CSV table of N, CA and C in Angstrom, one decimal:
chain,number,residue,atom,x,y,z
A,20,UNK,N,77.1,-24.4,-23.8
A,20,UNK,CA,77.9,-25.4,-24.4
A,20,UNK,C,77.5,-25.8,-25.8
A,21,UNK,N,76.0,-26.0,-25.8
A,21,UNK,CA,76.1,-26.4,-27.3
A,21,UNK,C,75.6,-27.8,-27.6
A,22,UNK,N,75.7,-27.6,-28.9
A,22,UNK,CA,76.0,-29.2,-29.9
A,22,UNK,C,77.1,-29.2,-29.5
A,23,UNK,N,77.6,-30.6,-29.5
A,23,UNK,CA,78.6,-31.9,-29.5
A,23,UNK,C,78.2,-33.0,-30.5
A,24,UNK,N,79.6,-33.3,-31.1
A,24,UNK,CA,79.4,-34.3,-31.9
A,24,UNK,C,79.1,-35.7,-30.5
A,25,UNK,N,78.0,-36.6,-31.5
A,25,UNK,CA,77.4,-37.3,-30.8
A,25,UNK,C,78.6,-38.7,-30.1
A,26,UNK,N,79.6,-38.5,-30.8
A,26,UNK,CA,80.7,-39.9,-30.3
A,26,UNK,C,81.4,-39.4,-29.5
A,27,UNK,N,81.9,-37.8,-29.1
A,27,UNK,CA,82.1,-37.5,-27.8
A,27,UNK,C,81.6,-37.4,-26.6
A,28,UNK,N,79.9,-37.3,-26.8
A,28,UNK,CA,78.9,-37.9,-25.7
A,28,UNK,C,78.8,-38.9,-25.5
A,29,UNK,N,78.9,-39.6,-26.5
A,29,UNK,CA,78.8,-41.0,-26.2
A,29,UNK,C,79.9,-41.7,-25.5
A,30,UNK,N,81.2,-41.4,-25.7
A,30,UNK,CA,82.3,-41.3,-25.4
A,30,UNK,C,81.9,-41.4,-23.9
A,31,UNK,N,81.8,-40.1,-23.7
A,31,UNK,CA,81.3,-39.6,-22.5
A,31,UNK,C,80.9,-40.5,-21.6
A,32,UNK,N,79.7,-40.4,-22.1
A,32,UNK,CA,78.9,-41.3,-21.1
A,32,UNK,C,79.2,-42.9,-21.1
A,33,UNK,N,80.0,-43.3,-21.7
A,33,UNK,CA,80.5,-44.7,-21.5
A,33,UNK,C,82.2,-44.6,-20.7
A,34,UNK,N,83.1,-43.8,-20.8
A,34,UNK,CA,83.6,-43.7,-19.8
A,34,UNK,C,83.5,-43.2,-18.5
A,35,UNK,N,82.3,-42.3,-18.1
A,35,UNK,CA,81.6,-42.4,-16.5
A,35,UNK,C,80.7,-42.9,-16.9
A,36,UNK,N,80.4,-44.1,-17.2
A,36,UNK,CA,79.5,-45.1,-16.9
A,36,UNK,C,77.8,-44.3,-16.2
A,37,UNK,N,77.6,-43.7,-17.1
A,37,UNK,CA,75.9,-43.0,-17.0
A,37,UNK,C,75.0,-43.5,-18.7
A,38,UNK,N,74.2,-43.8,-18.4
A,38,UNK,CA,72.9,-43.7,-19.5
A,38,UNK,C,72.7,-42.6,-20.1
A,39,UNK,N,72.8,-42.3,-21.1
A,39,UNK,CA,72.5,-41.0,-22.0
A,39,UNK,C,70.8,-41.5,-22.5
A,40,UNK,N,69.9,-40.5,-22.5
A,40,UNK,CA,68.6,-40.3,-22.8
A,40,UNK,C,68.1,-39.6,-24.2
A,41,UNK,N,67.2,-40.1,-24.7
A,41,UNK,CA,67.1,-40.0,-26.0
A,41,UNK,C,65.2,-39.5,-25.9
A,42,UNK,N,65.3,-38.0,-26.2
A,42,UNK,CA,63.6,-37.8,-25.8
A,42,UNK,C,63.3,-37.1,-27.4
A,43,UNK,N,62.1,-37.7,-27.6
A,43,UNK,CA,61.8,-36.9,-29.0
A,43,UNK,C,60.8,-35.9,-28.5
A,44,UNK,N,61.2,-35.0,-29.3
A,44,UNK,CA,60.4,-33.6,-29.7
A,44,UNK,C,59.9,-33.0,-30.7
A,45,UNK,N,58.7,-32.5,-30.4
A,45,UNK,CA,57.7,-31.5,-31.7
A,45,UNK,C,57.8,-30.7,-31.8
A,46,UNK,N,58.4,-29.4,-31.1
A,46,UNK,CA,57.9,-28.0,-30.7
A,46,UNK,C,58.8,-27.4,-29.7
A,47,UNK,N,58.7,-26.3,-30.0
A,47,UNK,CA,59.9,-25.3,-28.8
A,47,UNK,C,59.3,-25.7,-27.4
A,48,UNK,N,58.1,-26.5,-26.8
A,48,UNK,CA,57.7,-26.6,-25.3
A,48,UNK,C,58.6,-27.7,-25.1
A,49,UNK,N,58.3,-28.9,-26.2
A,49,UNK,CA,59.0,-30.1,-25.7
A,49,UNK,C,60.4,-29.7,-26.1
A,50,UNK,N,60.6,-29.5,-26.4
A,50,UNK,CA,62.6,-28.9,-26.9
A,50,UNK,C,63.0,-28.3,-25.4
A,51,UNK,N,62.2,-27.3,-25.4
A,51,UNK,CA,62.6,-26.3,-23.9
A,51,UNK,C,62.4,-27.6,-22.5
A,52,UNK,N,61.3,-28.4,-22.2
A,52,UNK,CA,61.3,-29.4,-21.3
A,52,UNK,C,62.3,-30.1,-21.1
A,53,UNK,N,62.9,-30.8,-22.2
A,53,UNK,CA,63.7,-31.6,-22.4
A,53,UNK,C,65.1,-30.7,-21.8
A,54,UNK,N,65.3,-29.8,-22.4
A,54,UNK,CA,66.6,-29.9,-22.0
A,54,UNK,C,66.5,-28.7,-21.2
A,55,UNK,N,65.7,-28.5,-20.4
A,55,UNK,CA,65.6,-27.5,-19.1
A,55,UNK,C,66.1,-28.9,-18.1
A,56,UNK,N,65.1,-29.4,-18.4
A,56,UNK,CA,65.2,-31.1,-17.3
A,56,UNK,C,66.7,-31.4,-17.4
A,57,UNK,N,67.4,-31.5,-18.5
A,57,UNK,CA,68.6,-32.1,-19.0
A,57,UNK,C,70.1,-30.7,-17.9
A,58,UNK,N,69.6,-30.0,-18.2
A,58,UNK,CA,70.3,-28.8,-17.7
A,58,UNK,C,69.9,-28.8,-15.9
A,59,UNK,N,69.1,-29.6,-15.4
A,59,UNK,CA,68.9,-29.4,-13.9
A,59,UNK,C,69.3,-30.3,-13.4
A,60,UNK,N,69.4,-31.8,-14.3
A,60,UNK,CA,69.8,-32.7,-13.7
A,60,UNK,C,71.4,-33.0,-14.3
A,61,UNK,N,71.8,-32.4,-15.2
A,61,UNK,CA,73.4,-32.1,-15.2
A,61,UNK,C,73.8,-33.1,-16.0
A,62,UNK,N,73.0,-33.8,-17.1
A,62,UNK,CA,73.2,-34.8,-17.9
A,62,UNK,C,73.0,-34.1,-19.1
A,63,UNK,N,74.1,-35.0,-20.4
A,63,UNK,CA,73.9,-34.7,-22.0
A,63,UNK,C,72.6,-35.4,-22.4
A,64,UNK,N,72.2,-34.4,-23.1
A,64,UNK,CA,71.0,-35.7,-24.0
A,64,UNK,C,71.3,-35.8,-25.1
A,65,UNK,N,70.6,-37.0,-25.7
A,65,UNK,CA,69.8,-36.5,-27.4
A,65,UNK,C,68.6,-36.2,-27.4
A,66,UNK,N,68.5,-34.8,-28.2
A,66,UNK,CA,67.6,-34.1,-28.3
A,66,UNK,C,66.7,-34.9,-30.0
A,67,UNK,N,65.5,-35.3,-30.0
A,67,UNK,CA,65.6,-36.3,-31.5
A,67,UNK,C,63.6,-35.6,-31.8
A,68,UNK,N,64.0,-35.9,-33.2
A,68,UNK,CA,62.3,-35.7,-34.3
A,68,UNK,C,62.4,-37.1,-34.6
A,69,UNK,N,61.1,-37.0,-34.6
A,69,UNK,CA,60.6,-38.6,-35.2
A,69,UNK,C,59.7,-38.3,-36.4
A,70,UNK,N,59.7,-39.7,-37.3
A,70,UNK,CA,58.3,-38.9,-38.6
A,70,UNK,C,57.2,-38.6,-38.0
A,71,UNK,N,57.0,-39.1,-36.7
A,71,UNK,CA,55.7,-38.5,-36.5
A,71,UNK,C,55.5,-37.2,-35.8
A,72,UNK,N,56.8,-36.5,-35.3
A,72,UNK,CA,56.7,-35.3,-34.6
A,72,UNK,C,57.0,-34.1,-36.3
A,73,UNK,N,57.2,-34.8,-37.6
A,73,UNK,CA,57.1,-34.5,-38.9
A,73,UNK,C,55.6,-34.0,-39.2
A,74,UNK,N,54.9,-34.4,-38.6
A,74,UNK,CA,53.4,-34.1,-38.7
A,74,UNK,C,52.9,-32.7,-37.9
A,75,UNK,N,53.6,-32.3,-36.5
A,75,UNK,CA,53.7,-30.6,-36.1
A,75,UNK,C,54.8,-29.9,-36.9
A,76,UNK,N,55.6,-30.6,-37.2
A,76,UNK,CA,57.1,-29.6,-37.6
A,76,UNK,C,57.4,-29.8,-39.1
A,77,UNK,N,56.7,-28.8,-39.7
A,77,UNK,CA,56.2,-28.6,-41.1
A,77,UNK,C,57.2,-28.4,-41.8
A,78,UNK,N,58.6,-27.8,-41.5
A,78,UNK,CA,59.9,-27.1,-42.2
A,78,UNK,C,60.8,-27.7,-41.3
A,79,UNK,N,61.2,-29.1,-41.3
A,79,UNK,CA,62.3,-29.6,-40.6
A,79,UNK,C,63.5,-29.0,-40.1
A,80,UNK,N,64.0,-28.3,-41.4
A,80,UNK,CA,65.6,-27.8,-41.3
A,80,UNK,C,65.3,-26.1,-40.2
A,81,UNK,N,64.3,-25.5,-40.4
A,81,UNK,CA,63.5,-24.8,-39.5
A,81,UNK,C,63.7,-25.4,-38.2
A,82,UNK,N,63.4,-26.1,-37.9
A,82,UNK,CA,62.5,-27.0,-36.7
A,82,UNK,C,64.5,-27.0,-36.1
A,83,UNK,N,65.1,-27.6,-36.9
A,83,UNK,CA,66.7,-28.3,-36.4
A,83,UNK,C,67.6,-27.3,-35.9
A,84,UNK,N,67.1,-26.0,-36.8
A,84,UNK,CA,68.1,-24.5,-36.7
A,84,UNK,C,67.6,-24.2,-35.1
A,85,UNK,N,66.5,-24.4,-34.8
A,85,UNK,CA,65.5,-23.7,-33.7
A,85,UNK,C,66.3,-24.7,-32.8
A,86,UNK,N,66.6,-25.9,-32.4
A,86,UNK,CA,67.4,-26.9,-31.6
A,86,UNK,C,68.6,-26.2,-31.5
A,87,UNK,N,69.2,-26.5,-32.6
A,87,UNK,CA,70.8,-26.2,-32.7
A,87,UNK,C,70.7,-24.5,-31.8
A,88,UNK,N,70.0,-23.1,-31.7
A,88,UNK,CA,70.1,-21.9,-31.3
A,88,UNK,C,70.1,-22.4,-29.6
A,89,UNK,N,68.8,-23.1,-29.6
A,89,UNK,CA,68.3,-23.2,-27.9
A,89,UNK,C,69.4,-24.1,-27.3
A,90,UNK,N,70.2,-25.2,-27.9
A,90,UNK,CA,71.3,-25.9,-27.3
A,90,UNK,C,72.6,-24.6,-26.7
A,91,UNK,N,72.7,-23.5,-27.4
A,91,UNK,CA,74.0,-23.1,-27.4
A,91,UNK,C,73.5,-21.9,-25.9
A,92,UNK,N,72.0,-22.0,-25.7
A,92,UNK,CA,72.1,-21.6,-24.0
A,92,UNK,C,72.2,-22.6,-22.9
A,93,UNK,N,72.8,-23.7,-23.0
A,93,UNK,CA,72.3,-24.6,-22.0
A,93,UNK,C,74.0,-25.0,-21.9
A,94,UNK,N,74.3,-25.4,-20.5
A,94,UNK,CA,75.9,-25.9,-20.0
A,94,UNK,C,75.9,-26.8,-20.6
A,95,UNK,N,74.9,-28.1,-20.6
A,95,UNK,CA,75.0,-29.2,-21.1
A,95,UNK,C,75.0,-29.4,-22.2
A,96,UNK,N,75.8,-30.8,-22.9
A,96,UNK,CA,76.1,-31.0,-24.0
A,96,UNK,C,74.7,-31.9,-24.9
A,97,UNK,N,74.3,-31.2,-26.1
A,97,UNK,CA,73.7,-32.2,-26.8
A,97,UNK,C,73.7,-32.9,-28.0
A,98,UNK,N,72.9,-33.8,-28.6
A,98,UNK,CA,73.2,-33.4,-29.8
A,98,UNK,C,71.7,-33.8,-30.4
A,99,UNK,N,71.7,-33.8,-31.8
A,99,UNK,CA,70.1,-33.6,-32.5
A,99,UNK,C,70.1,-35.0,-33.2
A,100,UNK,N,69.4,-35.9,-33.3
A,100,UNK,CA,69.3,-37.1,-33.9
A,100,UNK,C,67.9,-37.0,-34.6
A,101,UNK,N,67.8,-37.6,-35.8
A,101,UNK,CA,66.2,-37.9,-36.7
A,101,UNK,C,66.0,-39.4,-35.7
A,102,UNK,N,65.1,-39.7,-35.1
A,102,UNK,CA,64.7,-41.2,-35.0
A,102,UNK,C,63.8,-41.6,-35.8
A,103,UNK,N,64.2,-43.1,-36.4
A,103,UNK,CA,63.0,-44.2,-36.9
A,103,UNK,C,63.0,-43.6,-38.5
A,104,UNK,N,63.9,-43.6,-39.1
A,104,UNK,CA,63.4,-42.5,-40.7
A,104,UNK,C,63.6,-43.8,-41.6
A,105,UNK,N,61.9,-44.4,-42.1
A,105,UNK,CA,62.4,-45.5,-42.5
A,105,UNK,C,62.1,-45.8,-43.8
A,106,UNK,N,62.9,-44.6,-44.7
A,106,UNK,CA,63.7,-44.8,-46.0
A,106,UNK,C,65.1,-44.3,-45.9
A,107,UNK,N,65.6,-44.4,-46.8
A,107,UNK,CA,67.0,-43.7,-47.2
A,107,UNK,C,66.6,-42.2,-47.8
A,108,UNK,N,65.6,-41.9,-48.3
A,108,UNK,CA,65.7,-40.7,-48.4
A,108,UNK,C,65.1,-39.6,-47.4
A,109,UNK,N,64.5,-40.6,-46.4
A,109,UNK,CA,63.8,-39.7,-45.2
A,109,UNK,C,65.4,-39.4,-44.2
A,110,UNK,N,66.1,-40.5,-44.2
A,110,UNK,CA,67.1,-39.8,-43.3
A,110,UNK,C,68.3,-38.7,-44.5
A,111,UNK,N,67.7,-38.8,-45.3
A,111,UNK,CA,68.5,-37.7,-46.5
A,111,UNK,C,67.9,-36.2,-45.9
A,112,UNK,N,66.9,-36.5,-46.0
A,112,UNK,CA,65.7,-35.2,-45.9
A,112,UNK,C,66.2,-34.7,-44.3
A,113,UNK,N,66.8,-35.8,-43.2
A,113,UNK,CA,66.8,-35.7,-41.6
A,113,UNK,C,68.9,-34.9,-42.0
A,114,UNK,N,69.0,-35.4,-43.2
A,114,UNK,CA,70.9,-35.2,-42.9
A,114,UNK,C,71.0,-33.7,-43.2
A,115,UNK,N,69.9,-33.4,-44.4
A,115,UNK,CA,70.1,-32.0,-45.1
A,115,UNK,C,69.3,-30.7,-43.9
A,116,UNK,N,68.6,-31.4,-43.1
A,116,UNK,CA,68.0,-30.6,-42.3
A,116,UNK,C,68.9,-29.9,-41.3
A,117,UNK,N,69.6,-30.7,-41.0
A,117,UNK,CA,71.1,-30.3,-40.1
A,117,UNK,C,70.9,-31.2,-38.7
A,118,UNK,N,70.4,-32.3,-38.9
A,118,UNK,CA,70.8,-33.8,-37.7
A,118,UNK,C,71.8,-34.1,-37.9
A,119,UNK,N,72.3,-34.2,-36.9
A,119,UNK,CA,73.8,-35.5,-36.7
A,119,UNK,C,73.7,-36.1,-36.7
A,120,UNK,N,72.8,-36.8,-36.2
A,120,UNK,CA,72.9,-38.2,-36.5
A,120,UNK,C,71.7,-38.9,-36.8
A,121,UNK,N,71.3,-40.1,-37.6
A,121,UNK,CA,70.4,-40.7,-37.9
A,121,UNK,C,69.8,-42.2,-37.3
A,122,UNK,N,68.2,-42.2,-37.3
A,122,UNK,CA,68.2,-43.9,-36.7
A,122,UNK,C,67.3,-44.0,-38.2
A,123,UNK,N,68.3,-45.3,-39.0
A,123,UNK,CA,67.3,-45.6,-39.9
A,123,UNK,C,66.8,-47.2,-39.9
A,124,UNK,N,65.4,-47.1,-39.8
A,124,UNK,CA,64.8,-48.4,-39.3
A,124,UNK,C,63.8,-49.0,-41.0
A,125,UNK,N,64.9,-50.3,-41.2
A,125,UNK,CA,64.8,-50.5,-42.7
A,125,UNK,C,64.3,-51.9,-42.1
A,126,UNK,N,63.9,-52.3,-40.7
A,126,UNK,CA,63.4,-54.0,-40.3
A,126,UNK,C,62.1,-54.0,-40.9
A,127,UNK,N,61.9,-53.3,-41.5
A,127,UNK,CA,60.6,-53.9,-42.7
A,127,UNK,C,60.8,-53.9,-43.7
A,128,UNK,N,61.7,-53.6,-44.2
A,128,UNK,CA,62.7,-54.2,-45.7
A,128,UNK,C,63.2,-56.0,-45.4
A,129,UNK,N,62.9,-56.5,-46.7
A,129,UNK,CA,63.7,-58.0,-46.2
A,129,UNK,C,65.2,-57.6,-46.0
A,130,UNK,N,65.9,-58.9,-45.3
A,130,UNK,CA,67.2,-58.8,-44.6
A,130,UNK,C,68.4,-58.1,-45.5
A,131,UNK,N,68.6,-58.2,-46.6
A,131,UNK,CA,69.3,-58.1,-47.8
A,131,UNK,C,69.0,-56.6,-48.2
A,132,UNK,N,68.0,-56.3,-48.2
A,132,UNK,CA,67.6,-54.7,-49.0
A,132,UNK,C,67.6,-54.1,-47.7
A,133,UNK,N,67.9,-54.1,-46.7
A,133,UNK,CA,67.9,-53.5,-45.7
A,133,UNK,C,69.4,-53.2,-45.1
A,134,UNK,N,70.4,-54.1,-45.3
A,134,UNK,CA,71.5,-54.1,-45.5
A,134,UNK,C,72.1,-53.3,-46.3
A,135,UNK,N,71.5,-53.5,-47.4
A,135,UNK,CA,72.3,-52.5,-48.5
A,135,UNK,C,71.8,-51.2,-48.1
A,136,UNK,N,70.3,-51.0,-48.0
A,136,UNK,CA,70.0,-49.7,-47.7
A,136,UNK,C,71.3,-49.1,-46.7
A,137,UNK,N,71.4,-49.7,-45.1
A,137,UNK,CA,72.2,-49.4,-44.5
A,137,UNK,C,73.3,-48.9,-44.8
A,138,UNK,N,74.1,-49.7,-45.4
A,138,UNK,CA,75.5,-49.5,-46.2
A,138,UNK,C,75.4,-48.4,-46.7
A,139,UNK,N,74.8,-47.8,-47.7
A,139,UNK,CA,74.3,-47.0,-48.2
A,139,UNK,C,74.7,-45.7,-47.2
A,140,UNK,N,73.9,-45.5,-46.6
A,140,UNK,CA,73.4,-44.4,-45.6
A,140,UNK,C,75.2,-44.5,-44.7
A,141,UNK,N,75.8,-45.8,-44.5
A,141,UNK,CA,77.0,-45.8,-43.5
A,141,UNK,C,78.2,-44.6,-44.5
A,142,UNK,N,78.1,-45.0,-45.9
A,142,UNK,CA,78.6,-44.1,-46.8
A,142,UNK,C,78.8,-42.9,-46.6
A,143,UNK,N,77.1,-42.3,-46.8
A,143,UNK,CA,77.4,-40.9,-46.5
A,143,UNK,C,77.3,-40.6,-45.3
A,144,UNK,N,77.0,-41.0,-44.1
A,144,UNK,CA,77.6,-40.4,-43.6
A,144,UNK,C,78.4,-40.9,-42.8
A,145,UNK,N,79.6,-41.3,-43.3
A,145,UNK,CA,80.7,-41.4,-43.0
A,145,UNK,C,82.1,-40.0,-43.6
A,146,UNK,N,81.3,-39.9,-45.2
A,146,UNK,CA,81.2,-38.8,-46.0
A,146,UNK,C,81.8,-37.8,-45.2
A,147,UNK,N,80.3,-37.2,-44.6
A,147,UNK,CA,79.9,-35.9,-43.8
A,147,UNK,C,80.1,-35.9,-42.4
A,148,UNK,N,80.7,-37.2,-41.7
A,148,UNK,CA,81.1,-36.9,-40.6
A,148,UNK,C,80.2,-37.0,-39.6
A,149,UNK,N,79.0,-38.1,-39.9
A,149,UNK,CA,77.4,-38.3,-39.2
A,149,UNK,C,77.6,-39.6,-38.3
A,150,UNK,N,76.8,-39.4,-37.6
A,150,UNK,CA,76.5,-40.8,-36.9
A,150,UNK,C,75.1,-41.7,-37.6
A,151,UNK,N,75.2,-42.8,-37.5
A,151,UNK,CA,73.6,-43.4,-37.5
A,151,UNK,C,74.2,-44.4,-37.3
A,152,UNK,N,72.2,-44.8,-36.7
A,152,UNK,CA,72.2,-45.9,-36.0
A,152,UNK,C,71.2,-46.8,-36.8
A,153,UNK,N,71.1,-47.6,-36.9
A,153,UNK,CA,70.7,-49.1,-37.6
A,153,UNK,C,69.7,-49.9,-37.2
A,154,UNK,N,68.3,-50.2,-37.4
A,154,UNK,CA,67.4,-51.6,-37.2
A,154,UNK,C,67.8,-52.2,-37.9
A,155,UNK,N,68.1,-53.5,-37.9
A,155,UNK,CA,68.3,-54.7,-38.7
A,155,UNK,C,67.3,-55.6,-38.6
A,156,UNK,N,66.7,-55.8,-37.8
A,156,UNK,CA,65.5,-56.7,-37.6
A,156,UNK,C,64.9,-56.8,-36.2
A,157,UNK,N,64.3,-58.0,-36.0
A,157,UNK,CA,63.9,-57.9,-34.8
A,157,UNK,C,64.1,-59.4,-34.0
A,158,UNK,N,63.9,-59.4,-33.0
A,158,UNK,CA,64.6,-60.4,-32.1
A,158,UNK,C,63.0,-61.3,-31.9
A,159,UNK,N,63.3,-62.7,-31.9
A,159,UNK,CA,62.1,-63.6,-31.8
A,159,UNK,C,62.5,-64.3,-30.5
């Protein structure tokens, strides 16, 4: 099956009413885990890099090509998300690499520059036909 754009899964899984899973990955073992598990138990994932799985996966868009090949053996649907990329140009670096979608976590920016950052990023990729998802702050 492949990649799936992420609002058809999501789609998905909110009209049968199931939890979609979100596991980050470093490496072809955790990539292969993930969605071997994902493929036994008959659920879509997101398949996701974090900056800190940036620290084994030296050539991102490398690292995204290698996801995107090993999805298109598997029935189940996935898709590839950057988590936690917390500039505007780290989720640039996560959009050019070939993620769908983005989590960009600007709650350490004050409320205002974080916003705009947001907006920013809703732009393009709205653009390019992306998903992202948004920290705005935190809950007290």
């Amino acid at each position: 099956m492949g990649l799936k754009n992420p609002k058809e899964i999501y789609d998905h899984a909110i009209k049968n009413d199931y939890a979609l899973g979100a596991f980050n990955t470093f490496s072809l073992e955790t990539a292969l885990a993930v969605m071997d598990a994902a493929e036994e138990m008959r659920s879509p994932a997101i398949i996701q890099v974090s900056m800190g799985a940036r620290k084994f996966v030296k050539n991102l868009d490398v690292y995204v090509e290698m996801l995107r090949r090993l999805a298109d053996k598997y029935e189940v649907p996935f898709f590839i998300q950057h988590d936690h990329c917390p500039t505007v140009e780290a989720c640039k670096e996560a959009i050019e690499a070939g993620c769908q979608s983005v989590m960009f976590d600007g709650s350490h920016y004050p409320i205002e520059e974080n916003i705009a950052k947001t907006k920013e990023l809703v732009a393009t990729c709205n653009i390019l036909g992306l998903s992202l998802e948004a920290e705005v702050g935190s809950l007290r």
